[in-house]
XYZ file of C-alpha atoms in Angstrom:
84
model
C 3.496 0.070 14.013
C 1.661 2.349 16.050
C -1.463 3.993 15.199
C 0.713 7.255 13.375
C 3.146 5.443 11.941
C -0.483 3.158 10.545
C -2.075 5.674 9.173
C 1.103 7.589 7.107
C 2.093 4.317 5.744
C -1.412 3.758 4.571
C -2.082 7.452 3.033
C 1.326 6.952 1.685
C 0.447 3.720 0.006
C -2.803 5.431 -0.824
C -1.472 7.702 -2.790
C 1.076 5.727 -4.761
C -1.687 4.209 -6.054
C -3.604 6.837 -7.033
C -0.393 9.312 -8.974
C -0.336 5.479 -10.679
C -3.555 5.289 -11.641
C -2.975 8.491 -12.766
C -0.365 8.515 -15.192
C -0.480 7.957 -18.595
C -0.793 4.262 -19.638
C 1.728 2.645 -21.720
C 0.704 2.615 -26.126
C -0.581 -1.472 -24.538
C -2.347 -0.438 -22.275
C -0.687 -1.418 -19.219
C 0.299 0.930 -16.270
C 3.879 2.644 -16.568
C 4.759 2.727 -12.556
C 4.235 -0.706 -10.778
C 2.567 -4.358 -12.354
C -0.862 -5.566 -11.236
C 0.462 -7.734 -9.244
C 2.274 -5.013 -7.615
C -0.373 -3.227 -7.189
C -2.274 -6.160 -5.754
C 1.204 -6.510 -3.105
C 0.553 -2.841 -2.679
C -3.269 -3.413 -1.614
C -2.656 -6.445 0.774
C 0.269 -4.267 3.054
C -3.047 -1.857 2.465
C -5.940 -3.856 4.125
C -3.356 -5.627 6.482
C -2.570 -1.819 7.518
C -7.248 -1.095 8.186
C -6.730 -4.715 10.586
C -4.313 -3.553 12.553
C -6.275 -0.377 13.340
C -9.228 -1.862 13.014
C -8.030 -4.172 16.295
C -6.691 -1.297 17.989
C -10.229 0.423 18.002
C -10.882 -2.648 19.173
C -13.730 -3.747 16.391
C -11.587 -6.831 15.507
C -9.538 -9.903 18.059
C -5.842 -10.251 17.775
C -6.671 -13.129 16.169
C -8.107 -11.760 12.811
C -4.264 -9.306 12.222
C -2.703 -9.662 8.991
C 0.677 -8.074 8.807
C 1.781 -7.900 5.446
C 5.114 -6.251 4.102
C 5.274 -6.022 0.007
C 8.555 -7.072 -0.943
C 12.072 -4.736 -0.511
C 11.659 -4.551 -4.864
C 8.328 -2.442 -4.872
C 9.131 -0.467 -2.247
C 12.389 0.826 -3.345
C 10.084 2.188 -6.179
C 7.331 3.540 -3.498
C 9.647 5.050 -1.739
C 11.167 6.788 -5.699
C 7.789 7.382 -5.855
C 7.064 9.262 -3.008
C 10.704 10.847 -3.191
C 9.438 12.901 -6.532
């Protein structure tokens, strides 16, 4: 991914998590949009993008760069939310 794509994706994931945190929770206190494990997956991808950006800036060695993308079912939920 290029720097612009990384930044856009990072911002999109941040937007999704921010929105998810802001919406009303279900009666049992759980978030209605993403489960805790889905939020962890989203944050894993954000962390991977962060390491890629750091490597592009020369702050990390290439061997320290992580790659991760959320599973397809989470990606579909992300796209639905971003298209609202």
